[in-house]
Amino acid sequence: MSISKELLKGSTVPMILSLLDRQPMYGYEMIAAIARESGGVFDFKEGTLYPILHALEAEGHVESFWSEDSGARRRKYYLITGSGRGHLAARRAEWARFRQAVDRVLGEGQA
Amino acid sequence: MTEHPLVQQYIAAVCAEVRCREVHGEIRQELLCHLEDLADRLLAEGTPADRVAAEALAHMGDPAVVGRELNRAHRPRTDWSVIALVGLLVAIGAVALLSVEQSNWWGEGARPGFWLVHLALTAVGLGAALGLVWLDYRLVRQYWWAPFAVAAALLVSLGPRPYDGSLWQLAIYESTPLLFAVAAAGAFARLNWTRPWAWPWAFSLWVVPSYLFFAASSARYFPLYSAVWLVLVLASRPKWPHLAGFLSLWTGMGLVGLLTMKAHHKQRLMIYLNPARDADGAGYMATQSKLALQNAGLWGHGWAAPLDLVPNAHSDLLFTYMTYAFGWAAGAAFCLLFGFFLFRLGRMTLLVREPIGHMLALALLTLLAFQFIWSVLMASGITPILGLRLPFTGYGPQVVAHLAALGLMLGVYRRKDMLPAHNGLTH
């Protein structure tokens, strides 16, 4: 079952930031982690991840660096910055409020 | 995978939407890497080899959409709040100067109509700023010696002559701290503290301009340049032994200087540091400025209020005049405005990740911030009167240098997302 684009839009950034909060990752790793941890619910177009990452970097929430593996593939890793952590905390709080509010309204509808 | 025509086509379609060519190489590499990982997975899942490319690309999504979104992340950036704030500061300075002119007071270097000259200088400054926004600032790293040589040549040719009141001479003086600051930023962008010559190199970047400033009777730029140099040193992350080396050398130089100083120089230094000791002689300006500030009152003495006792009300001590005429409320508001401006500049600096740009932005921020803070403290009698001026306001060619510095900063910020990555500041 695919999730509507509108619902996905607001939560992609916090999901990415929370992944990077644990450790630096490169793009493909992030896609795989999201697919895995969401139990396959989130399976979005992988190319669209990169504009989001680049935009996060422009805003200063993440930094990127190229891994210096000679021989193996040179990968572009992203890591979260202090400002990124602050942004993540704010988005988490926002999500919690949002989720509670929607649940309440939906819940009352069912009763 | 890399050579597959479908893949090449896809990446070309993405890059076609990204106007900034410099980042195409990176985007290509990142997407290819992703596609290769994806291809590995599909092969492992049993996809036939001849269908892998097509399937992988299907997972990626519409290249035009990806490209357009990437383009938005790599556009030139403008900080309109900074531009608006500078506009406001320039306007306030112009208004204050008009008030000075109409108070019919003629101080050092001022004559009737100096307000119009100020407007002309501001226009020149704005023109310089506009031009510098488009300059590729990375040239600073490669050609750092050019502004250095120019500034050195200017100071050497001026020599120890006294100030003769001409705007041209002042213009030459005022350009030197900016030139040296830009040169130092470029030089420090190349500095590698692990090399043995790094320490003497960094030290000479401080000693040479400082000596030239003293030799050309413009010692007032010495603390300004030293502050910029210090910020650049700290930003380039030296090791503790390097810092210890600087400290010990300075302590040694300071001691030698104090011991060999002649008595009357010592006296001047003491008065400099405490103007009240000689309130009618060498400490006159500082004492008068402090008095004027104290007598300003909340709303000031009104438009074109005469302040005869404060020399240089139109240049060095414009802040004093502004507060005297328009009150403590105005003085405080001006400081808040300028403080907010510096805060926005600081934010700009933090967002510039590329090393050369970061160094340059730091140098320019320090240049502007130091002059603002010192001017205000100077007017209040807390720091010695040094002839440093409040940026963007005040009569004189320094306005051109200040606006040029701002233009450079805006230029650095403009390109911040249009450059290929480097291996970041944290590594």
Coordinates of C-alpha atoms in Angstrom, one line a residue:
Chain A
M1 CA 0.0 0.0 0.0
S2 CA 1.5 3.3 -1.0
I3 CA 1.4 6.4 1.2
S4 CA 0.1 9.6 -0.2
K5 CA 2.8 12.1 -1.3
E6 CA 1.3 14.8 0.9
L7 CA 1.6 12.8 4.0
L8 CA 5.2 11.8 3.2
K9 CA 6.4 15.3 2.4
G10 CA 6.5 16.7 5.9
S11 CA 8.1 13.7 7.6
T12 CA 11.0 12.9 5.2
V13 CA 13.3 15.6 6.6
P14 CA 12.9 14.6 10.3
M15 CA 13.4 10.9 9.3
I16 CA 16.6 11.7 7.5
L17 CA 17.9 13.9 10.3
S18 CA 17.1 11.3 13.0
L19 CA 19.0 8.6 11.0
L20 CA 22.0 11.0 10.7
D21 CA 21.7 11.7 14.4
R22 CA 22.9 8.2 15.1
Q23 CA 25.8 8.1 12.6
P24 CA 27.0 9.6 9.3
M25 CA 25.5 7.8 6.3
Y26 CA 25.5 8.0 2.6
G27 CA 22.4 8.3 0.4
Y28 CA 21.8 4.7 -0.4
E29 CA 22.3 3.6 3.2
M30 CA 19.6 6.1 4.3
I31 CA 17.1 4.8 1.8
A32 CA 17.8 1.2 2.8
A33 CA 17.5 2.2 6.5
I34 CA 14.2 4.0 6.1
A35 CA 12.7 1.1 4.0
R36 CA 13.9 -1.4 6.6
E37 CA 12.8 0.5 9.7
S38 CA 9.5 1.5 8.4
G39 CA 8.7 -2.1 7.6
G40 CA 8.6 -1.4 3.9
V41 CA 5.9 1.2 4.2
F42 CA 8.2 4.0 2.9
D43 CA 9.5 3.2 -0.5
F44 CA 9.8 6.5 -2.2
K45 CA 11.6 7.5 -5.4
E46 CA 15.3 7.3 -4.4
G47 CA 16.4 10.2 -6.6
T48 CA 14.3 12.6 -4.7
L49 CA 16.4 12.0 -1.6
Y50 CA 19.4 13.9 -3.0
P51 CA 17.8 17.3 -3.5
I52 CA 16.5 17.0 0.1
L53 CA 20.0 16.3 1.4
H54 CA 21.5 19.1 -0.7
A55 CA 18.9 21.5 0.6
L56 CA 19.6 20.4 4.2
E57 CA 23.3 21.1 3.6
A58 CA 22.5 24.5 2.2
E59 CA 20.6 25.3 5.3
G60 CA 23.5 24.2 7.5
H61 CA 21.7 21.3 9.1
V62 CA 24.0 18.7 7.7
E63 CA 27.5 18.6 6.3
S64 CA 28.9 16.3 3.7
F65 CA 32.3 14.8 3.0
W66 CA 33.6 12.3 0.5
S67 CA 35.0 9.1 1.9
E68 CA 38.6 8.6 0.9
D69 CA 38.4 4.9 0.0
S70 CA 40.8 4.3 -2.8
G71 CA 39.7 1.3 -4.9
A72 CA 36.3 1.0 -3.3
R73 CA 33.6 3.4 -4.4
R74 CA 34.1 7.0 -3.3
R75 CA 30.9 7.8 -1.3
K76 CA 29.5 11.1 -0.2
Y77 CA 28.6 10.8 3.4
Y78 CA 26.4 13.2 5.4
L79 CA 26.6 14.1 9.0
I80 CA 24.3 16.1 11.2
T81 CA 25.4 19.5 12.6
G82 CA 24.5 21.2 15.9
S83 CA 22.0 23.3 14.1
G84 CA 20.6 20.1 12.5
R85 CA 20.1 18.5 15.9
G86 CA 18.2 21.6 17.0
H87 CA 16.0 21.4 13.9
L88 CA 15.4 17.7 14.5
A89 CA 14.3 18.3 18.1
A90 CA 11.9 21.0 16.9
R91 CA 10.5 18.8 14.2
R92 CA 10.1 15.8 16.6
A93 CA 8.1 18.0 19.0
E94 CA 6.0 19.3 16.1
W95 CA 5.3 15.7 14.9
A96 CA 4.3 14.6 18.4
R97 CA 1.8 17.4 18.7
F98 CA 0.5 16.8 15.2
R99 CA 0.1 13.1 15.7
Q100 CA -1.7 13.5 19.0
A101 CA -4.1 16.1 17.5
V102 CA -4.9 14.0 14.5
D103 CA -5.4 10.9 16.7
R104 CA -7.8 12.8 18.9
V105 CA -9.9 14.1 16.1
L106 CA -9.9 10.7 14.3
G107 CA -10.6 8.9 17.5
E108 CA -13.5 11.1 18.4
G109 CA -14.9 10.6 14.8
Q110 CA -15.0 6.8 15.5
A111 CA -16.8 7.1 18.7
Chain B
M1 CA 26.8 0.5 -15.1
T2 CA 28.6 3.8 -15.5
E3 CA 28.8 3.5 -19.2
H4 CA 25.3 2.3 -19.8
P5 CA 23.6 4.6 -22.3
L6 CA 20.3 4.8 -20.3
V7 CA 22.3 5.8 -17.1
Q8 CA 24.2 8.4 -19.1
Q9 CA 21.0 9.8 -20.4
Y10 CA 19.4 9.9 -17.0
I11 CA 22.3 11.8 -15.4
A12 CA 22.5 14.2 -18.3
A13 CA 18.8 14.9 -17.9
V14 CA 19.2 15.6 -14.2
C15 CA 22.2 17.9 -14.8
A16 CA 20.4 19.7 -17.6
E17 CA 18.1 21.2 -14.9
V18 CA 21.0 22.3 -12.7
R19 CA 22.2 25.7 -13.8
C20 CA 25.3 25.7 -11.7
R21 CA 27.8 23.7 -13.7
E22 CA 30.4 23.4 -11.0
V23 CA 28.4 21.0 -9.0
H24 CA 27.6 18.7 -12.0
G25 CA 30.6 16.5 -11.4
E26 CA 29.6 15.9 -7.8
I27 CA 26.0 15.2 -8.6
R28 CA 27.1 12.8 -11.3
Q29 CA 29.4 10.9 -8.9
E30 CA 26.8 10.7 -6.1
L31 CA 24.0 9.5 -8.4
L32 CA 26.3 6.9 -10.1
C33 CA 27.4 5.6 -6.8
H34 CA 23.8 5.2 -5.7
L35 CA 22.9 3.5 -9.0
E36 CA 25.7 1.0 -8.6
D37 CA 24.6 0.1 -5.1
L38 CA 21.1 -0.3 -6.4
A39 CA 22.2 -2.4 -9.3
D40 CA 24.1 -4.7 -6.9
R41 CA 21.0 -5.2 -4.9
L42 CA 18.8 -5.9 -7.9
L43 CA 21.3 -8.4 -9.2
A44 CA 21.4 -10.1 -5.9
E45 CA 17.5 -10.3 -5.9
G46 CA 17.7 -12.1 -9.2
T47 CA 17.0 -9.4 -11.8
P48 CA 18.4 -10.4 -15.2
A49 CA 21.5 -8.4 -16.0
D50 CA 20.1 -6.8 -19.1
R51 CA 17.2 -5.3 -17.2
V52 CA 19.1 -4.0 -14.2
A53 CA 19.8 -0.5 -15.6
A54 CA 16.2 0.1 -16.6
E55 CA 14.8 -1.2 -13.3
A56 CA 17.3 0.8 -11.2
L57 CA 16.4 4.0 -13.1
A58 CA 12.8 3.3 -12.5
H59 CA 13.4 3.4 -8.8
M60 CA 15.1 6.8 -9.1
G61 CA 12.2 8.8 -10.3
D62 CA 11.7 11.4 -13.0
P63 CA 15.2 13.0 -13.8
A64 CA 13.6 16.4 -14.6
V65 CA 12.0 16.5 -11.2
V66 CA 15.1 15.4 -9.4
G67 CA 17.1 18.0 -11.5
R68 CA 14.8 20.8 -10.8
E69 CA 14.8 20.2 -7.1
L70 CA 18.6 19.9 -7.1
N71 CA 18.8 23.2 -8.9
R72 CA 16.9 24.9 -6.1
A73 CA 19.5 23.7 -3.6
H74 CA 22.4 25.1 -5.7
R75 CA 21.2 28.6 -6.5
P76 CA 23.0 31.8 -5.7
R77 CA 22.0 33.1 -2.2
T78 CA 21.3 36.6 -1.1
D79 CA 20.8 37.7 2.5
W80 CA 18.3 40.6 2.0
S81 CA 18.2 41.3 5.7
V82 CA 21.9 42.3 5.7
I83 CA 21.4 44.5 2.6
A84 CA 18.4 46.2 4.2
L85 CA 20.3 46.7 7.5
V86 CA 23.3 48.2 5.7
G87 CA 20.9 50.5 3.8
L88 CA 19.4 51.6 7.0
L89 CA 22.8 52.2 8.7
V90 CA 24.1 54.2 5.7
A91 CA 20.9 56.3 5.7
I92 CA 21.3 57.0 9.5
G93 CA 24.9 58.0 9.0
A94 CA 23.9 60.3 6.2
V95 CA 21.2 61.9 8.3
A96 CA 23.5 62.4 11.2
L97 CA 26.1 64.0 9.0
L98 CA 23.6 66.3 7.5
S99 CA 22.8 67.4 11.1
V100 CA 26.5 68.0 11.7
E101 CA 26.8 70.1 8.6
Q102 CA 23.8 72.2 9.4
S103 CA 25.1 72.8 12.9
N104 CA 27.6 75.1 11.2
W105 CA 30.6 73.4 12.7
W106 CA 33.8 72.9 10.7
G107 CA 36.1 70.4 12.1
E108 CA 39.3 68.8 10.8
G109 CA 38.9 68.1 7.1
A110 CA 35.3 69.4 6.9
R111 CA 34.2 72.3 4.8
P112 CA 30.8 73.5 3.6
G113 CA 29.2 70.9 1.4
F114 CA 31.0 67.9 2.9
W115 CA 27.7 66.2 3.1
L116 CA 27.5 66.0 -0.7
V117 CA 31.0 64.6 -0.8
H118 CA 29.9 62.0 1.7
L119 CA 27.0 61.0 -0.6
A120 CA 29.4 60.7 -3.5
L121 CA 31.8 58.6 -1.5
T122 CA 28.9 56.4 -0.4
A123 CA 27.8 55.9 -4.1
V124 CA 31.4 54.9 -5.0
G125 CA 31.4 52.5 -2.1
L126 CA 28.1 50.9 -3.2
G127 CA 29.4 50.6 -6.8
A128 CA 32.5 48.8 -5.5
A129 CA 30.4 46.5 -3.3
L130 CA 28.2 45.6 -6.3
G131 CA 31.2 44.8 -8.4
L132 CA 32.8 42.7 -5.7
V133 CA 29.6 40.6 -5.2
W134 CA 30.3 39.0 -8.6
L135 CA 34.0 38.4 -8.1
D136 CA 35.0 34.8 -7.7
Y137 CA 36.5 35.2 -4.3
R138 CA 38.5 31.9 -4.6
L139 CA 41.1 34.0 -6.4
V140 CA 42.0 35.3 -3.0
R141 CA 43.7 32.1 -2.1
Q142 CA 45.8 31.9 -5.2
Y143 CA 46.6 35.6 -5.5
W144 CA 46.7 36.6 -1.9
W145 CA 50.1 38.2 -2.4
A146 CA 48.6 40.8 -4.8
P147 CA 46.6 42.8 -2.2
F148 CA 49.4 42.3 0.2
A149 CA 52.0 43.8 -2.1
V150 CA 49.7 46.7 -3.1
A151 CA 49.0 47.6 0.6
A152 CA 52.7 47.3 1.4
A153 CA 53.7 49.4 -1.5
L154 CA 51.2 52.1 -0.6
L155 CA 52.3 52.3 3.0
V156 CA 56.0 52.4 2.0
S157 CA 55.4 55.1 -0.6
L158 CA 53.5 57.2 2.0
G159 CA 56.2 56.8 4.6
P160 CA 56.0 58.6 7.9
R161 CA 54.6 61.8 6.6
P162 CA 51.9 63.5 8.7
Y163 CA 48.3 63.6 7.5
D164 CA 48.0 66.6 5.2
G165 CA 44.2 66.7 5.2
S166 CA 43.7 65.3 1.7
L167 CA 41.0 62.8 1.0
W168 CA 43.3 60.9 -1.3
Q169 CA 45.9 60.3 1.3
L170 CA 43.2 59.1 3.7
A171 CA 41.8 56.9 1.1
I172 CA 45.1 55.2 0.7
Y173 CA 45.4 54.7 4.4
E174 CA 41.9 53.4 4.8
S175 CA 42.3 50.8 2.0
T176 CA 45.3 49.1 3.6
P177 CA 43.6 47.2 6.5
L178 CA 41.1 45.8 4.1
L179 CA 43.8 44.8 1.6
F180 CA 45.9 43.1 4.3
A181 CA 42.9 41.4 5.8
V182 CA 41.9 39.9 2.4
A183 CA 45.5 38.9 1.8
A184 CA 45.8 37.3 5.2
A185 CA 42.6 35.3 4.7
G186 CA 43.9 34.0 1.4
A187 CA 47.3 33.1 2.9
F188 CA 45.7 31.4 5.9
A189 CA 43.5 29.4 3.6
R190 CA 46.7 27.8 2.3
L191 CA 48.3 27.4 5.7
N192 CA 49.0 23.9 7.0
W193 CA 50.1 23.9 10.6
T194 CA 51.8 20.5 10.4
R195 CA 54.5 22.0 8.2
P196 CA 57.6 23.4 10.0
W197 CA 57.5 26.7 8.1
A198 CA 53.9 27.4 9.1
W199 CA 54.7 29.2 12.4
P200 CA 57.2 31.7 11.0
W201 CA 55.0 32.2 8.1
A202 CA 52.0 33.0 10.2
F203 CA 54.1 35.3 12.4
S204 CA 55.4 37.3 9.5
L205 CA 51.9 37.8 8.3
W206 CA 51.4 39.7 11.5
V207 CA 54.7 41.4 11.8
V208 CA 55.1 42.8 8.3
P209 CA 51.8 44.7 8.1
S210 CA 52.1 45.8 11.8
Y211 CA 55.6 47.2 11.2
L212 CA 54.4 49.0 8.0
F213 CA 51.5 50.5 9.9
F214 CA 53.8 52.0 12.5
A215 CA 56.3 53.1 10.0
A216 CA 53.7 55.0 8.0
S217 CA 52.2 56.8 10.9
S218 CA 49.0 54.8 10.8
A219 CA 49.4 52.9 14.0
R220 CA 45.6 53.0 14.5
Y221 CA 45.3 50.0 12.1
F222 CA 47.6 47.9 14.2
P223 CA 45.0 46.7 16.7
L224 CA 42.4 46.3 13.9
Y225 CA 44.7 44.2 11.8
S226 CA 46.0 42.3 14.8
A227 CA 42.4 41.3 15.7
V228 CA 41.7 40.1 12.2
W229 CA 45.0 38.1 12.2
L230 CA 44.2 36.6 15.6
V231 CA 40.8 35.4 14.5
L232 CA 42.3 33.9 11.3
V233 CA 44.9 32.1 13.4
L234 CA 42.4 30.6 15.7
A235 CA 40.1 29.6 12.9
S236 CA 42.9 27.7 11.2
R237 CA 43.2 25.5 14.3
P238 CA 46.8 25.7 15.3
K239 CA 48.4 23.4 17.9
W240 CA 49.1 24.5 21.4
P241 CA 52.8 24.8 20.9
H242 CA 52.2 27.3 18.1
L243 CA 50.0 29.5 20.3
A244 CA 52.5 29.3 23.1
G245 CA 55.2 30.4 20.7
F246 CA 53.2 33.5 19.8
L247 CA 52.4 34.4 23.4
S248 CA 56.0 34.1 24.5
L249 CA 57.3 36.1 21.6
W250 CA 54.8 38.8 22.2
T251 CA 55.6 38.9 25.9
G252 CA 59.3 39.3 25.0
M253 CA 58.6 42.0 22.5
G254 CA 56.4 43.8 24.9
L255 CA 58.9 43.7 27.7
V256 CA 61.7 44.9 25.4
G257 CA 59.5 47.7 24.1
L258 CA 58.5 48.9 27.6
L259 CA 62.1 48.8 28.8
T260 CA 63.5 50.7 25.9
M261 CA 60.7 53.3 25.6
K262 CA 61.7 56.9 26.1
A263 CA 60.2 58.7 29.1
H264 CA 58.0 61.1 27.0
H265 CA 56.6 58.2 25.0
K266 CA 55.8 56.4 28.2
Q267 CA 53.9 59.5 29.4
R268 CA 51.9 59.7 26.2
L269 CA 51.1 56.0 26.5
M270 CA 49.8 56.6 30.0
I271 CA 47.6 59.5 28.9
Y272 CA 46.4 57.5 26.0
L273 CA 45.2 54.8 28.4
N274 CA 43.8 57.3 30.9
P275 CA 42.8 60.5 29.2
A276 CA 41.6 62.2 32.4
R277 CA 45.2 62.6 33.4
D278 CA 45.6 65.4 30.8
A279 CA 42.1 66.5 30.1
D280 CA 43.0 69.8 28.4
G281 CA 46.0 68.5 26.4
A282 CA 46.4 65.1 24.9
G283 CA 43.3 63.7 26.6
Y284 CA 41.1 66.5 25.3
M285 CA 39.1 64.6 22.7
A286 CA 38.4 61.6 24.8
T287 CA 37.2 63.7 27.8
Q288 CA 35.0 66.0 25.6
S289 CA 33.4 63.0 24.0
K290 CA 32.6 61.4 27.3
L291 CA 31.2 64.6 28.6
A292 CA 29.0 65.1 25.5
L293 CA 27.7 61.6 25.9
Q294 CA 26.9 62.1 29.5
N295 CA 25.1 65.4 28.7
A296 CA 23.1 64.0 25.8
G297 CA 19.9 63.3 27.7
L298 CA 17.3 60.7 26.6
W299 CA 16.2 62.6 23.5
G300 CA 19.2 64.7 22.7
H301 CA 19.6 68.3 22.0
G302 CA 17.8 68.3 18.7
W303 CA 18.6 68.6 15.0
A304 CA 21.8 70.4 14.1
A305 CA 22.7 70.9 17.7
P306 CA 26.1 72.5 17.8
L307 CA 28.8 70.4 19.5
D308 CA 31.8 72.7 19.1
L309 CA 33.8 71.2 21.8
V310 CA 34.1 67.8 20.1
P311 CA 36.6 67.8 17.2
N312 CA 36.0 65.2 14.5
A313 CA 32.3 65.1 15.2
H314 CA 31.8 64.2 11.6
S315 CA 34.3 61.3 11.4
D316 CA 35.9 59.6 14.4
L317 CA 33.3 60.7 16.8
L318 CA 30.1 60.7 14.8
F319 CA 28.6 58.3 17.3
T320 CA 29.1 60.9 20.0
Y321 CA 27.5 63.6 17.9
M322 CA 24.6 61.3 17.0
T323 CA 23.9 60.5 20.6
Y324 CA 24.3 64.2 21.6
A325 CA 21.9 65.4 19.0
F326 CA 19.3 62.6 19.1
G327 CA 19.7 61.3 22.6
W328 CA 20.6 58.1 24.4
A329 CA 17.5 56.5 22.9
A330 CA 18.9 57.0 19.5
G331 CA 22.4 55.9 20.5
A332 CA 21.1 52.7 22.0
A333 CA 18.8 52.1 19.0
F334 CA 21.8 52.5 16.7
C335 CA 23.9 50.1 18.7
L336 CA 21.1 47.5 18.7
L337 CA 20.6 47.9 14.9
F338 CA 24.3 47.5 14.3
G339 CA 24.5 44.6 16.7
F340 CA 21.7 42.9 14.9
F341 CA 23.5 43.6 11.6
L342 CA 26.7 41.9 13.0
F343 CA 24.6 39.0 14.2
R344 CA 23.2 38.5 10.7
L345 CA 26.8 38.7 9.3
G346 CA 27.9 36.1 11.8
R347 CA 25.1 33.8 10.6
M348 CA 26.2 34.3 7.0
T349 CA 29.8 33.4 8.0
L350 CA 28.7 30.2 9.8
L351 CA 26.7 29.1 6.7
V352 CA 29.7 29.4 4.4
R353 CA 31.3 25.9 4.5
E354 CA 34.0 26.3 1.9
P355 CA 37.4 27.0 3.6
I356 CA 38.6 30.0 1.6
G357 CA 35.2 31.7 1.8
H358 CA 34.9 30.9 5.5
M359 CA 38.3 32.5 6.2
L360 CA 37.5 35.5 4.1
A361 CA 34.1 36.0 5.7
L362 CA 35.7 35.7 9.2
A363 CA 38.3 38.3 8.3
L364 CA 35.8 40.8 6.9
L365 CA 33.4 40.2 9.8
T366 CA 36.2 40.9 12.3
L367 CA 37.2 44.0 10.3
L368 CA 33.7 45.5 10.6
A369 CA 32.8 44.3 14.1
F370 CA 36.1 45.6 15.6
Q371 CA 35.7 49.0 14.1
F372 CA 32.1 49.3 15.3
I373 CA 32.9 48.1 18.9
W374 CA 36.0 50.2 19.2
S375 CA 34.2 53.4 17.9
V376 CA 31.5 53.1 20.4
L377 CA 33.8 52.4 23.3
M378 CA 36.1 55.1 22.1
A379 CA 33.3 57.7 22.2
S380 CA 32.5 56.6 25.7
G381 CA 36.1 57.1 26.7
I382 CA 36.6 53.4 27.5
T383 CA 39.2 52.8 24.8
P384 CA 41.9 55.1 23.5
I385 CA 41.0 57.5 20.7
L386 CA 42.5 55.8 17.7
G387 CA 40.9 57.2 14.6
L388 CA 39.0 54.0 13.8
R389 CA 35.6 54.9 12.3
L390 CA 32.1 53.6 12.7
P391 CA 31.5 51.5 9.6
F392 CA 29.2 52.8 6.8
T393 CA 28.7 56.1 8.5
G394 CA 31.0 59.0 9.1
Y395 CA 32.7 61.2 6.7
G396 CA 35.7 60.0 4.7
P397 CA 36.9 57.5 2.2
Q398 CA 36.7 54.7 4.7
V399 CA 33.0 54.3 3.7
V400 CA 34.3 52.9 0.4
A401 CA 36.5 50.3 2.1
H402 CA 33.7 49.3 4.5
L403 CA 31.1 48.9 1.7
A404 CA 33.7 47.0 -0.4
A405 CA 34.2 44.6 2.5
L406 CA 30.5 44.1 2.7
G407 CA 30.3 43.5 -1.0
L408 CA 33.0 40.8 -0.7
M409 CA 31.1 39.1 2.1
L410 CA 27.9 39.1 0.1
G411 CA 29.8 37.6 -2.8
V412 CA 31.2 34.8 -0.6
Y413 CA 27.7 34.1 0.7
R414 CA 26.2 34.2 -2.8
R415 CA 28.3 31.3 -4.0
K416 CA 28.1 29.2 -0.9
D417 CA 25.9 26.5 -2.4
M418 CA 27.4 26.7 -5.9
L419 CA 30.8 25.2 -5.2
P420 CA 32.0 21.6 -5.3
A421 CA 32.5 20.0 -1.9
H422 CA 35.8 20.1 -0.1
N423 CA 36.4 17.9 2.8
G424 CA 34.6 20.0 5.4
L425 CA 35.8 22.2 8.2
T426 CA 35.2 19.5 10.8
H427 CA 37.6 17.0 9.3

